mmCIF file of N, CA and C in Angstrom:
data_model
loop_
_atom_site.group_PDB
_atom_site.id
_atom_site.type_symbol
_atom_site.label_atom_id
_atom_site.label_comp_id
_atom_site.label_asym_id
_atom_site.label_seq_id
_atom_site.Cartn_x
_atom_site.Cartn_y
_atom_site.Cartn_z
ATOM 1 N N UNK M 1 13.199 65.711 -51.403
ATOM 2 C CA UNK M 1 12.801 66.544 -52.529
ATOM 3 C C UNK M 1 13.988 66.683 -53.478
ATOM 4 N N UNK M 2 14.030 66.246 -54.731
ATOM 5 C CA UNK M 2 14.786 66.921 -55.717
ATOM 6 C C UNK M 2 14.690 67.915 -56.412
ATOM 7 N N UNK M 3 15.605 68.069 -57.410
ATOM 8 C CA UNK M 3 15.947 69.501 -57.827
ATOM 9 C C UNK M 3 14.431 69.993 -58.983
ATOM 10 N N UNK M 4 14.130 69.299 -59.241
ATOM 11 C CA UNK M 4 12.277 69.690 -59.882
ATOM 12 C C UNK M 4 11.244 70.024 -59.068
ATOM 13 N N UNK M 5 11.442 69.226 -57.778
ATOM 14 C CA UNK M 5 10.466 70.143 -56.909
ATOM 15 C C UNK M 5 10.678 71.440 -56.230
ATOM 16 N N UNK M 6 12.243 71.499 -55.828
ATOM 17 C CA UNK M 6 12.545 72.740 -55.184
ATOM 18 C C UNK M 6 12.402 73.691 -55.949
ATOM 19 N N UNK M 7 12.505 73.590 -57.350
ATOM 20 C CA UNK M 7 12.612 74.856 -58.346
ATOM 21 C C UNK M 7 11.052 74.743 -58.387
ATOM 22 N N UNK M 8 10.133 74.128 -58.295
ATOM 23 C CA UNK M 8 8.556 74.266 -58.334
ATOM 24 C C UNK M 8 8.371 75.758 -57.541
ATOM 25 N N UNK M 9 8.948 74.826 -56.217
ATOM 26 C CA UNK M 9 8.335 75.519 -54.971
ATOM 27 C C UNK M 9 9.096 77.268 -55.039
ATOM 28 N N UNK M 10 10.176 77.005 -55.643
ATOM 29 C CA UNK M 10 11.026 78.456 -55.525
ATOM 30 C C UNK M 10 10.061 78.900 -56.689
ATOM 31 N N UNK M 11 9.870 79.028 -57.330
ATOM 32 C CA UNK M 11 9.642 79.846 -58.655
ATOM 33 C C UNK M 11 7.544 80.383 -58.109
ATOM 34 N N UNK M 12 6.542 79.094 -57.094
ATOM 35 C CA UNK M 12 5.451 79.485 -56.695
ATOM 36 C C UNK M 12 5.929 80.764 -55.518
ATOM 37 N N UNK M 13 6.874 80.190 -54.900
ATOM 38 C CA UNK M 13 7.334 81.230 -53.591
ATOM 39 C C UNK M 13 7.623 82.882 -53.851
ATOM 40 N N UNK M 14 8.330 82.771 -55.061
ATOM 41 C CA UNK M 14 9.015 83.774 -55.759
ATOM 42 C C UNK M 14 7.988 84.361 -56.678
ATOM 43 N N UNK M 15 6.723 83.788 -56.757
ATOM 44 C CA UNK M 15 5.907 84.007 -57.885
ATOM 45 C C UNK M 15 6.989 84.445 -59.284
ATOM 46 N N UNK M 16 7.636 83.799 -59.578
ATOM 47 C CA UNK M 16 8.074 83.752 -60.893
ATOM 48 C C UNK M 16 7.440 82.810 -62.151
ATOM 49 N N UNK M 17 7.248 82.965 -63.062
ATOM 50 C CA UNK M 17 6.597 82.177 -64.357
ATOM 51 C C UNK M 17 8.032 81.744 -65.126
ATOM 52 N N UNK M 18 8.339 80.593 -65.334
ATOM 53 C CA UNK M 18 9.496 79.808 -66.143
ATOM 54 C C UNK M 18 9.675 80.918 -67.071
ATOM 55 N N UNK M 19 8.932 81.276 -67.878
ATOM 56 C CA UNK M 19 9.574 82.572 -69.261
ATOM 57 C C UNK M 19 10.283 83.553 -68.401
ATOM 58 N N UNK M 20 9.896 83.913 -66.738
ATOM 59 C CA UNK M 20 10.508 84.950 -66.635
ATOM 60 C C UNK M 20 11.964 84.355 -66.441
ATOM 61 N N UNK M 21 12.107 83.393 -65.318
ATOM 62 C CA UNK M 21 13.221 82.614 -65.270
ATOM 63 C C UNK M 21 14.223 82.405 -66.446
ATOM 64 N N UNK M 22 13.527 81.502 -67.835
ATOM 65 C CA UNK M 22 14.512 82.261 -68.782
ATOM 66 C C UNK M 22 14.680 83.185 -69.014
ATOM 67 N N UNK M 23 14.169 83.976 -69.349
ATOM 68 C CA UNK M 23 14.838 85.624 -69.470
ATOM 69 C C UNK M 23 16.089 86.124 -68.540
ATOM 70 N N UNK M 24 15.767 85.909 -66.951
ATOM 71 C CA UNK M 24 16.449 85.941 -66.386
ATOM 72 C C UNK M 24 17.906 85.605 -66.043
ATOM 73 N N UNK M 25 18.030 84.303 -66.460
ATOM 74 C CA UNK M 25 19.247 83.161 -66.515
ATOM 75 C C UNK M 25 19.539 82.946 -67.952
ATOM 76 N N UNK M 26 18.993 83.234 -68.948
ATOM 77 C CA UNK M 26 19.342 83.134 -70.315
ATOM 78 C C UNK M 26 19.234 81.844 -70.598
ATOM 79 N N UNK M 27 18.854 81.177 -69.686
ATOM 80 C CA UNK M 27 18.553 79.470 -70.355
ATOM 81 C C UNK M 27 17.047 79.371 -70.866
ATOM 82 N N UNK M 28 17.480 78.688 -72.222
ATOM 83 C CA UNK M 28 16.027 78.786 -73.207
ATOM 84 C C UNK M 28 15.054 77.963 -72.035
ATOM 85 N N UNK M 29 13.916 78.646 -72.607
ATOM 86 C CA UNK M 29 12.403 78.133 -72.028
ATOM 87 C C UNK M 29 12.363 76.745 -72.369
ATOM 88 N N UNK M 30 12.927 76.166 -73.640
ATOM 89 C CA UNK M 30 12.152 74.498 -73.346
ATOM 90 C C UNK M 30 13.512 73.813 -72.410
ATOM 91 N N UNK M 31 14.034 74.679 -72.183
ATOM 92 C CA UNK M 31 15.275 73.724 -71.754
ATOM 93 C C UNK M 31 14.983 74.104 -69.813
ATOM 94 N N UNK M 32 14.184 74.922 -69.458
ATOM 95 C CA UNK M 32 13.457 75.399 -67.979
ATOM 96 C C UNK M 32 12.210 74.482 -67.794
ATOM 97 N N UNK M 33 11.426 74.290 -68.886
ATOM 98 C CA UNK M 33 10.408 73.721 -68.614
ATOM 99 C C UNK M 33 10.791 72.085 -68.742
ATOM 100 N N UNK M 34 11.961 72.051 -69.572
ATOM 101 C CA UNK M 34 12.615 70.452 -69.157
ATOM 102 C C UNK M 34 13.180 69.654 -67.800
ATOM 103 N N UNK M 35 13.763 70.953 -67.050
ATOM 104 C CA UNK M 35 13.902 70.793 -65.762
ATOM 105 C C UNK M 35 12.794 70.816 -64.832
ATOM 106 N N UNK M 36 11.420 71.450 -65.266
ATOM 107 C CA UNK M 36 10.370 71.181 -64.451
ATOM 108 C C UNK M 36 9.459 69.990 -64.713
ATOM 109 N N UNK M 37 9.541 69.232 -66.036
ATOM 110 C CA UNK M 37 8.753 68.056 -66.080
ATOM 111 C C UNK M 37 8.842 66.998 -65.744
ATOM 112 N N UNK M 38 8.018 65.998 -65.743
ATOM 113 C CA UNK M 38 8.518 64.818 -64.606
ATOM 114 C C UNK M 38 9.683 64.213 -64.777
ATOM 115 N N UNK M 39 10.068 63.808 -66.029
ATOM 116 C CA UNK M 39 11.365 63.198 -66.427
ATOM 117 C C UNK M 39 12.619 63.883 -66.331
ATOM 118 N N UNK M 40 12.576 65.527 -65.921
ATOM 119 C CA UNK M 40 13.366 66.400 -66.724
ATOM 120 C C UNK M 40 14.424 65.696 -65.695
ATOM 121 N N UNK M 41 15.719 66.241 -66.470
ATOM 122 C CA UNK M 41 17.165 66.229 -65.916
ATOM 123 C C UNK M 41 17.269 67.223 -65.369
ATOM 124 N N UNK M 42 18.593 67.020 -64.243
ATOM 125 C CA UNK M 42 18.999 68.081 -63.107
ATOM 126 C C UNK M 42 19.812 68.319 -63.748
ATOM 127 N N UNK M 43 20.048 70.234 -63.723
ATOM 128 C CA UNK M 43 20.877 71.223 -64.761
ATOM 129 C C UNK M 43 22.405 71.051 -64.880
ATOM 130 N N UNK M 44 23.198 71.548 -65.994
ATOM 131 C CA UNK M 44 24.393 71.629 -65.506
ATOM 132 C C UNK M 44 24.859 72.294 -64.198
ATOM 133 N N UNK M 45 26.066 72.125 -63.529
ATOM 134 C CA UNK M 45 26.628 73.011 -62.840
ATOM 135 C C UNK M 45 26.426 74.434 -63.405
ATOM 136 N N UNK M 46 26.579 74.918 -64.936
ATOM 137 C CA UNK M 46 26.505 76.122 -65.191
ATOM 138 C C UNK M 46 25.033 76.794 -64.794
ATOM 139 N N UNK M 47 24.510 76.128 -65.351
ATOM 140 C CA UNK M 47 22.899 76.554 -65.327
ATOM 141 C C UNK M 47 22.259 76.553 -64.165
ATOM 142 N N UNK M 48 22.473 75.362 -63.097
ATOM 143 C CA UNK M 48 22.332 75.612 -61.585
ATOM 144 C C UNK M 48 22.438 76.916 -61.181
ATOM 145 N N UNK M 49 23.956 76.781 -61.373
ATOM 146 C CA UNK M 49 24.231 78.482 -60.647
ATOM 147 C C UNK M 49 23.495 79.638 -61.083
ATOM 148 N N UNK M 50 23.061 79.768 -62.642
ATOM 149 C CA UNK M 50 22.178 80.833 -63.071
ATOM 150 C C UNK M 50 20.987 81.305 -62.775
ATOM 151 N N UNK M 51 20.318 79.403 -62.521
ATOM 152 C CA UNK M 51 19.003 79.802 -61.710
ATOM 153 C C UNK M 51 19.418 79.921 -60.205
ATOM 154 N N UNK M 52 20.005 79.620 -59.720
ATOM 155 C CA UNK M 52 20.040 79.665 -57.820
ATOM 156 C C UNK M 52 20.251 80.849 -58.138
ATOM 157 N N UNK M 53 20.925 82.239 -58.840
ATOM 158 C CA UNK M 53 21.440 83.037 -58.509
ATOM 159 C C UNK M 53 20.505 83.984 -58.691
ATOM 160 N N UNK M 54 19.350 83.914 -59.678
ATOM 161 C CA UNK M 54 18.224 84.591 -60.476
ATOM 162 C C UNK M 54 17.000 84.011 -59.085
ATOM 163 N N UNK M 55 16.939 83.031 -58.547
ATOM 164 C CA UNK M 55 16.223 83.203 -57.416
ATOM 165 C C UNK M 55 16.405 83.320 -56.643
ATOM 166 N N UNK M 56 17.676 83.991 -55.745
ATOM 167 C CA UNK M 56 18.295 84.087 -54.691
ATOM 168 C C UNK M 56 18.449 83.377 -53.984
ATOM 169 N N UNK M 57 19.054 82.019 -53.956
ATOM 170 C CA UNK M 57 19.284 80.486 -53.473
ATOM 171 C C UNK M 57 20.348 80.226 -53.464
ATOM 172 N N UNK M 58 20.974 79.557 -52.668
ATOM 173 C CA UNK M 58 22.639 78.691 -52.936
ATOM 174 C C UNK M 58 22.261 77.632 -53.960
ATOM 175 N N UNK M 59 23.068 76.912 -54.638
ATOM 176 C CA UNK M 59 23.180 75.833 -55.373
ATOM 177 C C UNK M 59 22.954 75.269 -54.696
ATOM 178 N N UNK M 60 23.398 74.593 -53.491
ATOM 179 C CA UNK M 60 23.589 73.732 -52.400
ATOM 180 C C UNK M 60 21.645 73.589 -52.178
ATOM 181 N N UNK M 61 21.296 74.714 -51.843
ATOM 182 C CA UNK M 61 19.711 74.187 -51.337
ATOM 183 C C UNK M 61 18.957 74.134 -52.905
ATOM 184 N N UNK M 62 18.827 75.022 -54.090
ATOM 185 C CA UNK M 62 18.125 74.057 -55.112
ATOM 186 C C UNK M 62 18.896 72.743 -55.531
ATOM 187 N N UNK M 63 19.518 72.022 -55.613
ATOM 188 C CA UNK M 63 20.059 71.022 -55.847
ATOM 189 C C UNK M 63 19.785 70.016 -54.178
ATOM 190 N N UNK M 64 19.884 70.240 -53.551
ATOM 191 C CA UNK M 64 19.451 69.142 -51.848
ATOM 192 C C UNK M 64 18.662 69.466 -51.175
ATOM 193 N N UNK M 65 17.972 71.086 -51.195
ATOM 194 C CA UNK M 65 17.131 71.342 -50.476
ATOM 195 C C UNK M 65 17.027 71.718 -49.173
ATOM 196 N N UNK M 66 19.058 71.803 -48.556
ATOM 197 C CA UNK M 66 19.807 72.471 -47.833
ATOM 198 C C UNK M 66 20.434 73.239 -47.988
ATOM 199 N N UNK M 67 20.520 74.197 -47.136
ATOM 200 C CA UNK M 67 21.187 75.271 -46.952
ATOM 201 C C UNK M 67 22.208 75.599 -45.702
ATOM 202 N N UNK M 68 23.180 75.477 -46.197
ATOM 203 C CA UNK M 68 24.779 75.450 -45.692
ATOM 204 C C UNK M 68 24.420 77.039 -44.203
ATOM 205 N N UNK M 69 23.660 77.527 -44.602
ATOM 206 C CA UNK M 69 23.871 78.737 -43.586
ATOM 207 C C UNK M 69 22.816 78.531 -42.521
ATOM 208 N N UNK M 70 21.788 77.449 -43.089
ATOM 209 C CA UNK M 70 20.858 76.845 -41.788
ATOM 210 C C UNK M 70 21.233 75.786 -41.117
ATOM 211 N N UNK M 71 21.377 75.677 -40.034
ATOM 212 C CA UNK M 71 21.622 74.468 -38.607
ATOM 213 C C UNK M 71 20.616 73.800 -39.109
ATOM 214 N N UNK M 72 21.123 72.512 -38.813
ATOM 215 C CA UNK M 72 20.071 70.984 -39.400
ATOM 216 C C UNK M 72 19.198 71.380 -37.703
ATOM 217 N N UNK M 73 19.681 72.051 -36.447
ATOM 218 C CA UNK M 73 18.857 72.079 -35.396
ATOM 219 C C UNK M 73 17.654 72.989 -35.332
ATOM 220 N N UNK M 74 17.569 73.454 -36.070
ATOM 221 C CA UNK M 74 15.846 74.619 -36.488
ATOM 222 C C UNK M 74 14.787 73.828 -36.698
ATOM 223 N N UNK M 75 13.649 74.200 -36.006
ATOM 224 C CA UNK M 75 12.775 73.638 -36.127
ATOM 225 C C UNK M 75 12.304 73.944 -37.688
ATOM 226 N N UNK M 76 11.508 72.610 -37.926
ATOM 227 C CA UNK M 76 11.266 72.793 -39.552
ATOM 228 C C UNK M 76 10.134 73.866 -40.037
ATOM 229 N N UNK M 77 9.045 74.356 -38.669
ATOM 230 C CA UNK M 77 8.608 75.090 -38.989
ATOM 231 C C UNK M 77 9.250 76.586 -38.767
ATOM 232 N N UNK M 78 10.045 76.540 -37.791
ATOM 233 C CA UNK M 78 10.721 77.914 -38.124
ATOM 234 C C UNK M 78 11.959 77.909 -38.929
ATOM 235 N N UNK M 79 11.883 77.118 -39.967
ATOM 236 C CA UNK M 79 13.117 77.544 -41.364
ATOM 237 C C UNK M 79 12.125 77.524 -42.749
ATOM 238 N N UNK M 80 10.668 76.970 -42.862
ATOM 239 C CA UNK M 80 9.568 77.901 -43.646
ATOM 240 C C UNK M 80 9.306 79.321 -43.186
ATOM 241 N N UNK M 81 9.607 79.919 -41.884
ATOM 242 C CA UNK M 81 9.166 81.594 -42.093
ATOM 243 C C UNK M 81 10.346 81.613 -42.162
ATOM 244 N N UNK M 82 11.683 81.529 -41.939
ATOM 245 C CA UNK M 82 12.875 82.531 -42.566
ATOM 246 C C UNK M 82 12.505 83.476 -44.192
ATOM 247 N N UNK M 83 11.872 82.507 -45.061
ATOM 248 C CA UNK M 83 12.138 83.713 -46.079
ATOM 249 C C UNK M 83 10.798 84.820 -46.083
ATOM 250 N N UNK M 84 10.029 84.159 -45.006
ATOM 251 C CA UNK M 84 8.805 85.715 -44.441
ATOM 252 C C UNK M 84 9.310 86.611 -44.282
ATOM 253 N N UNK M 85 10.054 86.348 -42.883
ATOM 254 C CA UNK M 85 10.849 87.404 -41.926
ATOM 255 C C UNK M 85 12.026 88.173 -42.722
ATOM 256 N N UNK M 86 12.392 87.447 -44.026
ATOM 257 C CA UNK M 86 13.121 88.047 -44.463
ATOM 258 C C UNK M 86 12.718 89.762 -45.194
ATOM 259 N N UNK M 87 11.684 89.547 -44.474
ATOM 260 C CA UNK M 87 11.117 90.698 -45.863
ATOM 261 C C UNK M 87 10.563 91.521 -44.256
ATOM 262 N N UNK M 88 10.828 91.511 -43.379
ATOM 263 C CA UNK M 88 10.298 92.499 -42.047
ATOM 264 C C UNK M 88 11.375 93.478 -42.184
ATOM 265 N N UNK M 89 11.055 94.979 -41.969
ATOM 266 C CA UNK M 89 11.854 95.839 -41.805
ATOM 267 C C UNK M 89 12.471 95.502 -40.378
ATOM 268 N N UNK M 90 13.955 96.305 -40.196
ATOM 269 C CA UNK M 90 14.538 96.375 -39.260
ATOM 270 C C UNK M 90 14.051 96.707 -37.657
ATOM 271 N N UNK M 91 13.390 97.397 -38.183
ATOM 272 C CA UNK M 91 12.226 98.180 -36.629
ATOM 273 C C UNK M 91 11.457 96.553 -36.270
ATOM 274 N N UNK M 92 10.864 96.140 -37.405
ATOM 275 C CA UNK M 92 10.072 94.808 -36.888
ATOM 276 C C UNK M 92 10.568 93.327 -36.493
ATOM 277 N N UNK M 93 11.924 93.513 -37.576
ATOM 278 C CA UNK M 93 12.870 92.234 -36.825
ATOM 279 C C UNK M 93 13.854 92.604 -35.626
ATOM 280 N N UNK M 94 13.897 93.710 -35.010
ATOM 281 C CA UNK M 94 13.945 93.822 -33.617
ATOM 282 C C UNK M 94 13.124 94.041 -32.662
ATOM 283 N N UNK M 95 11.787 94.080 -32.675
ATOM 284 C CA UNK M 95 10.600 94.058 -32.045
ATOM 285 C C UNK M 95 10.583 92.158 -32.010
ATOM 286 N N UNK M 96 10.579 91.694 -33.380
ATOM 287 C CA UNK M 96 10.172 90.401 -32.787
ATOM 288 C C UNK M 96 11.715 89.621 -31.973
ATOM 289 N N UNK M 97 12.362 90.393 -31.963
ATOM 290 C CA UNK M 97 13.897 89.504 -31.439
ATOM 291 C C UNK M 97 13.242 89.339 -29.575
ATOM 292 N N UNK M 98 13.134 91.009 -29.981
ATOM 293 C CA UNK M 98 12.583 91.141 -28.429
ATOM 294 C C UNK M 98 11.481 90.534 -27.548
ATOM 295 N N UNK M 99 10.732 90.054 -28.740
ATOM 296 C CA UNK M 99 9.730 89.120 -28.257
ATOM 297 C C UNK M 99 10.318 87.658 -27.860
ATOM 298 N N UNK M 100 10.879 87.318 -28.769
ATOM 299 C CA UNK M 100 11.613 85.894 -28.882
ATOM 300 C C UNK M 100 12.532 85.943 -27.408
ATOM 301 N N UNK M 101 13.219 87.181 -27.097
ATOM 302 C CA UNK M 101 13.839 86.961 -26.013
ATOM 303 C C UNK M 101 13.128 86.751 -24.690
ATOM 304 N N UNK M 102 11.810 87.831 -24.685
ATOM 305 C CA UNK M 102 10.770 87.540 -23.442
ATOM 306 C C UNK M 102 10.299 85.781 -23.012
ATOM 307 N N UNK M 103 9.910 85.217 -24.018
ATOM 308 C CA UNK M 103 9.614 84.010 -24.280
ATOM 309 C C UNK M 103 10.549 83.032 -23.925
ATOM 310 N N UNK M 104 12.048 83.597 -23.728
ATOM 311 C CA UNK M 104 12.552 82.363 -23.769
ATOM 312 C C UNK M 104 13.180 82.581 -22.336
ATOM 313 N N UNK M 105 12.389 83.629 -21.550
ATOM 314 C CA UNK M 105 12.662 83.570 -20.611
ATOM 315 C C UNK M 105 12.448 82.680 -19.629
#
């Protein structure tokens, strides 16, 4: 996947709309929707960082689609719910730890 699809998928994930994205990052709208069309070019270094930072992403994963803080050893379906679980309160991501630990008994 390159850097047009990951920003697809971040911006459906994020339910964000490109206008909000510019607004957000201050990079004009035709120059967002240039990075999303088929031909578009992959951003400067500056502008990378504006959007990874406006969707809460490393550069590293919108630009490769990795992420430096995930083990290449995770199963691929459990590094699609990381950004679920990210959103479980504390009470519930230690309920499921505790589950995870029963299981791996």
């Amino acid at each position: 996947m390159g850097f047009k699809e990951i920003l697809k998928d971040e911006l459906i994930y994020k339910d964000i709309q490109s206008k909000e994205l510019a607004v957000k990052t201050g990079i004009s709208l035709n120059t967002i929707n240039h990075y999303l069309a088929q031909n578009g070019n992959a951003p400067s270094a500056e502008n990378a960082l504006k959007i990874a930072q406006a969707l809460g992403v490393s550069v590293e994963y919108l630009m490769t689609g990795k992420n430096a803080s995930i083990t290449d050893d995770i199963k691929p379906k459990l590094k699609k719910m990381i950004p679920e679980l990210n959103y479980l309160s504390d009470t519930d991501l230690d309920l499921l730890s505790e589950i995870a630990q029963r299981f791996k008994k």
